[in-house]
Structures are given as structure tokens and as C-alpha cells.
XYZ file of C-alpha atoms in Angstrom:
314
model
C -15.976 3.602 -17.694
C -17.421 6.465 -19.714
C -15.042 9.159 -20.939
C -16.755 11.971 -19.033
C -16.689 9.935 -15.829
C -12.991 9.199 -16.325
C -12.276 12.893 -16.863
C -14.246 13.699 -13.706
C -12.203 11.189 -11.725
C -8.943 12.639 -13.040
C -10.040 16.145 -12.068
C -10.931 14.886 -8.586
C -7.501 13.272 -8.312
C -5.803 16.549 -9.214
C -7.825 18.456 -6.620
C -7.048 15.879 -3.928
C -3.351 15.875 -4.807
C -3.197 19.664 -4.571
C -4.920 19.504 -1.176
C -2.523 16.802 0.052
C 0.480 18.727 -1.224
C -0.640 21.927 0.511
C -1.374 20.150 3.799
C 1.942 18.284 3.698
C 3.891 21.452 2.941
C 2.045 23.327 5.698
C 2.775 20.650 8.308
C 6.468 20.523 7.450
C 6.572 24.336 7.459
C 5.060 24.406 10.958
C 7.248 21.572 12.233
C 9.786 22.575 14.891
C 13.385 22.985 13.867
C 15.242 24.720 11.078
C 15.694 22.847 7.771
C 19.007 24.575 7.150
C 20.325 23.500 10.548
C 18.993 19.970 9.964
C 20.811 19.821 6.630
C 24.134 20.747 8.190
C 23.533 18.378 11.113
C 22.988 15.487 8.699
C 26.336 16.373 7.092
C 28.080 16.576 10.472
C 28.905 20.265 10.051
C 28.570 22.977 12.675
C 27.454 25.991 10.625
C 28.165 29.619 11.300
C 25.303 32.165 11.268
C 26.450 33.301 7.826
C 26.341 29.727 6.496
C 22.841 29.241 7.899
C 21.601 32.451 6.341
C 23.111 31.534 2.987
C 21.554 28.041 3.163
C 18.123 29.467 3.989
C 18.331 31.794 1.002
C 19.374 28.958 -1.342
C 16.442 26.847 -0.039
C 14.031 29.716 -0.461
C 13.209 29.749 3.246
C 13.500 33.530 3.377
C 10.398 33.840 1.180
C 6.779 33.987 2.458
C 5.016 30.670 3.008
C 2.733 30.868 -0.027
C 5.636 31.803 -2.281
C 7.596 28.803 -1.006
C 4.642 26.529 -1.698
C 4.081 27.921 -5.200
C 7.792 27.480 -6.026
C 7.724 23.890 -4.719
C 4.527 22.860 -6.510
C 5.725 24.565 -9.672
C 8.900 22.495 -9.564
C 6.833 19.316 -9.156
C 4.890 20.100 -12.343
C 8.271 20.136 -14.080
C 9.379 16.867 -12.470
C 11.490 18.510 -9.759
C 10.521 17.304 -6.264
C 13.416 19.165 -4.675
C 16.735 17.986 -3.271
C 17.112 15.809 -0.197
C 18.860 17.569 2.687
C 20.316 14.405 4.185
C 21.346 12.618 0.984
C 22.132 15.606 -1.251
C 20.328 13.974 -4.165
C 17.126 14.711 -6.106
C 14.073 13.491 -4.210
C 12.465 11.939 -7.280
C 15.633 9.992 -8.025
C 15.716 8.590 -4.475
C 12.041 7.607 -4.607
C 12.326 5.933 -7.998
C 15.394 4.037 -6.859
C 13.552 2.533 -3.869
C 10.132 2.076 -5.489
C 10.905 -1.172 -7.401
C 11.959 -2.965 -4.186
C 8.764 -1.978 -2.357
C 6.697 -2.742 -5.475
C 8.091 -6.283 -5.673
C 7.554 -6.832 -1.957
C 3.934 -5.659 -2.244
C 3.221 -7.972 -5.176
C 4.958 -10.899 -3.485
C 3.033 -10.491 -0.231
C -0.266 -10.076 -2.101
C 0.441 -13.256 -4.055
C 1.199 -15.206 -0.872
C -1.949 -13.816 0.747
C -4.170 -14.914 -2.139
C -2.656 -18.398 -2.233
C -3.505 -18.847 1.451
C -6.666 -16.819 2.044
C -8.813 -17.806 -0.947
C -8.664 -21.598 -0.389
C -9.090 -21.192 3.384
C -12.025 -18.829 2.946
C -13.732 -21.189 0.498
C -13.117 -24.184 2.775
C -14.503 -22.293 5.760
C -17.642 -21.311 3.845
C -18.300 -24.754 2.358
C -17.764 -26.412 5.754
C -19.714 -23.786 7.671
C -19.899 -24.497 11.428
C -17.711 -27.543 10.970
C -14.289 -28.321 12.432
C -12.470 -26.826 9.416
C -14.542 -23.655 9.708
C -13.707 -23.213 13.386
C -10.008 -23.838 12.768
C -9.847 -21.295 9.930
C -11.773 -18.713 11.946
C -9.479 -19.216 14.945
C -6.335 -18.878 12.822
C -7.688 -15.743 11.140
C -8.560 -14.228 14.514
C -5.052 -15.033 15.763
C -3.420 -13.544 12.680
C -5.418 -10.332 12.932
C -4.702 -9.992 16.662
C -0.915 -10.324 16.407
C 0.840 -7.069 15.448
C 2.970 -7.189 12.342
C 6.201 -6.248 14.091
C 5.788 -9.171 16.517
C 5.228 -11.643 13.681
C 8.287 -10.249 11.918
C 10.479 -10.551 15.007
C 9.340 -14.150 15.604
C 10.076 -15.129 11.997
C 13.420 -13.346 12.126
C 14.385 -15.099 15.372
C 13.380 -18.573 14.199
C 14.428 -18.661 10.551
C 17.381 -16.238 10.578
C 18.977 -16.538 14.009
C 18.107 -20.080 15.085
C 17.867 -22.007 11.825
C 20.113 -19.737 9.733
C 18.001 -20.281 6.616
C 17.991 -16.623 5.583
C 20.293 -13.657 6.111
C 19.495 -11.199 8.875
C 20.260 -8.193 6.668
C 21.239 -7.735 3.061
C 21.481 -4.849 0.628
C 20.043 -6.935 -2.229
C 16.352 -7.469 -2.911
C 16.189 -11.041 -4.213
C 13.665 -13.717 -3.349
C 15.533 -14.694 -0.185
C 15.388 -11.134 1.124
C 11.679 -10.802 0.285
C 10.625 -14.123 1.828
C 10.311 -13.223 5.517
C 9.019 -9.652 4.994
C 6.517 -10.991 2.474
C 5.305 -13.704 4.849
C 5.001 -11.156 7.657
C 2.808 -8.878 5.557
C 0.845 -11.784 4.079
C -0.122 -13.305 7.439
C -2.108 -10.291 8.607
C -3.701 -9.781 5.199
C -4.545 -13.476 4.758
C -6.246 -13.484 8.159
C -8.494 -10.608 7.077
C -9.102 -11.797 3.531
C -9.986 -15.371 4.517
C -12.845 -13.970 6.593
C -13.930 -11.736 3.719
C -13.840 -14.633 1.250
C -15.845 -16.780 3.661
C -18.488 -14.078 4.072
C -18.719 -13.408 0.324
C -18.985 -17.098 -0.584
C -21.611 -17.745 2.094
C -23.664 -14.815 0.834
C -23.559 -16.144 -2.726
C -24.374 -19.696 -1.653
C -27.699 -18.457 -0.278
C -28.700 -16.751 -3.534
C -31.600 -18.011 -5.642
C -29.411 -18.823 -8.654
C -27.537 -21.388 -6.561
C -30.814 -23.071 -5.628
C -31.784 -23.110 -9.296
C -28.435 -24.600 -10.308
C -28.848 -27.381 -7.782
C -32.344 -28.054 -9.066
C -30.890 -28.441 -12.577
C -28.592 -31.162 -11.299
C -25.289 -29.280 -11.148
C -22.888 -30.666 -8.541
C -21.601 -28.580 -5.651
C -18.081 -27.999 -6.986
C -19.327 -26.987 -10.428
C -21.675 -24.453 -8.843
C -18.910 -23.201 -6.585
C -16.207 -22.646 -9.198
C -18.312 -21.653 -12.203
C -20.928 -19.417 -10.606
C -20.312 -18.647 -6.943
C -16.620 -17.734 -6.993
C -16.747 -15.241 -9.908
C -19.501 -13.309 -8.110
C -17.917 -13.659 -4.660
C -14.529 -12.386 -5.823
C -15.827 -9.098 -7.264
C -15.924 -7.198 -3.922
C -12.392 -8.374 -3.185
C -11.008 -6.584 -6.236
C -11.525 -3.237 -4.519
C -9.930 -4.551 -1.335
C -6.916 -5.785 -3.300
C -6.434 -2.338 -4.805
C -6.600 -0.677 -1.405
C -4.235 -3.262 0.080
C -1.726 -2.781 -2.722
C -1.750 0.979 -2.245
C -1.347 0.551 1.510
C 1.572 -1.827 1.050
C 3.429 0.652 -1.125
C 3.311 3.262 1.624
C 2.797 1.339 4.840
C 5.544 -1.272 5.061
C 7.930 0.884 7.078
C 7.935 -1.242 10.252
C 8.500 -4.498 8.363
C 11.214 -2.958 6.203
C 13.042 -1.690 9.288
C 12.834 -5.087 11.056
C 14.298 -6.926 8.060
C 16.523 -4.042 6.840
C 14.713 -4.200 3.510
C 15.793 -1.296 1.263
C 12.380 0.038 0.243
C 10.382 3.243 0.369
C 9.292 2.728 3.979
C 12.761 2.681 5.471
C 13.675 5.679 3.296
C 10.718 7.638 4.704
C 11.595 6.766 8.298
C 15.159 7.939 7.732
C 13.833 11.187 6.262
C 11.690 11.810 9.344
C 14.642 11.187 11.662
C 16.835 13.581 9.680
C 14.059 16.207 9.314
C 14.553 15.907 5.580
C 11.469 17.929 4.643
C 11.773 17.743 0.830
C 12.074 13.949 1.003
C 9.114 13.687 3.399
C 6.988 15.912 1.178
C 7.953 14.017 -1.947
C 7.256 10.652 -0.306
C 3.783 11.651 0.892
C 2.814 13.140 -2.469
C 4.240 10.197 -4.427
C 2.433 7.609 -2.298
C -0.832 9.564 -2.539
C -0.503 9.606 -6.320
C 0.187 5.867 -6.503
C -2.696 5.124 -4.140
C -5.182 7.098 -6.241
C -3.925 5.656 -9.538
C -4.316 2.118 -8.179
C -7.877 2.875 -7.069
C -8.667 4.381 -10.468
C -7.369 1.240 -12.187
C -9.524 -0.881 -9.883
C -12.612 1.144 -10.819
C -11.764 0.782 -14.502
C -11.277 -2.972 -14.076
C -14.823 -3.251 -12.705
C -16.075 -2.154 -16.130
C -14.543 -5.278 -17.642
C -14.991 -7.720 -14.750
C -18.617 -7.040 -13.862
C -21.048 -6.802 -16.826
C -23.628 -5.142 -14.549
C -21.521 -1.981 -14.386
C -21.504 -1.761 -18.168
C -25.274 -2.143 -18.256
C -25.619 0.649 -15.666
C -23.401 2.962 -17.703
C -25.224 2.189 -20.945
C -28.539 2.792 -19.188
């Protein structure tokens, strides 16, 4: 990726982040309820009018909206995302504490998905319109149709309650605690990716270079693994980046079902407690991670696909 293009992308990211931050702050500002009252409610304290007024002043809620936003965004530029009302701790500290658990779960589920979806997608494409193809397509349709929370509840009932192979809830984040949440997330993704792999492989198998390779006497598996798969996997790199970003911010339901201590369950708790600084920090943090992941995917294309380098040089 050329330097000027990279700089342009970084500027676009900054503009988008500012827009997201403003929209998030505006929505929380317009949300019903009083943050000062919510803070005392989370602490189990019935405040007096004087206490509420003092709390509003300390939070800066007595200032105009734009001044509040400027103060908040200015603090972010200095690494201060504010203080959580419900947990009385810095927002950034809370997010960083939960991020590794969600990060490991996202990587684990992506790994499981690739192990399952890539072989099934290849098998379905190579055996097009055969029994294996119909079975894979049926399983992928079933996996896409079932909602994630239902898959999670079924796995929890069978493997935790009936068989007792895993714990129902745990405060740790080891492999045992990641197994069922990871499988739950991987099933839906594998169902989608197996179809994408099948489509990509089939498209490459009908290209002229495959016909030429067969004419030169190359066997089917050599053509598949040396020429077809590298080209077929390129479009999936972008999808993997998007999926990884989505997993970091969209695993709330699964984390709640399995009591997994990640970012999702922290965000849900913040919404319940009307913890506006934590909600704002979570949205902005996830948006930043999502855009950084997509930027890294775009940069990786420069090294994975030689055609992008030729286009840039041209």
C-alpha cells in the first residue's frame, strides 16, 4: 500500500471515529434518565437533591452539550475515557481488562471455523451436485438458520448439565471455558464460510488456467492445492477481517449464556446500569478495533495478491 494511500486511510479513520464519537455521545445525552441518579442507584444510595446537584457538577452535566462533548473527546486524546458510574473505575482500564478474554475467544472461534469450513467447502465444490455436496449444503443451511443463542443453549444443556463435561459458569478464561462459546460462534460462521469457499473454488475451477493445467497433465489435487486454493482464498481474507471485528464487539449474547467474562457482557451490564461513560467508551473502542483490523486486511492484500502491487505500481 502506497504511503499516500495509507495516510488517506488514516485520515478517513479519524474522521469516522470523530463522527461515531459525536453520534454516540449525542444518543447517550438524549437518552432518558439522569446519569447522576443512575450512578447513585448503581451504588444503592438514595441521594438528596444537593447530592444530585453536586454529582452533576462533578460530571460536567451542568455544562452545554457541545462543551461536554469537547471535554470528553479531549480527555480521550489524552487516554482518559472517563470513569464508569457503576464500577467507579476508569473506563479504559475496564475495557483493557476484558479485551484479552474476548480477543482469545474470537481467535479460537475463527480457528475452529476455518478447520471446519475450508475442508467442507472444498469437498462440496469438488463433488459438486454429489451426495457430499448436498450434505454440506444442507448442514450449512441448518447452521445459518439456527440462531446463535439456541445453539449455545443446546450445547450448554447437553455438555454442561447432562454430561457434566464442562462447568456451567466460571470466572476464569481457560480452554475449557472457551470451548462451548467458541463452538457456538464457529457453527454459524462455518455454515456461512463453507458456502463461500464452495462458491470461490467452483469459480476458480472454471477458469482457463485450470483447463490449461489439466492439458499439461497436472492431476486434480495438484491443481486444486497449488493454483485454485491460493486464488480462491483471497476474497475470504476480507471476510475474515470483518468477522474478527464483529466477534470483538458482537459476542454479547454468547458471553451472557456461558457467563464468559468478556467485553460483550461488560457492555450489556453498562446498558442495564445506564453507565454512559462505559457505553461510550465501548462503542468508540470497538469502532477503532474494527477499523484497524480492516486496515490491516487491506495492507495484507498488498503482500498476498501480486495483482494489487502491479495496480499500485501502474
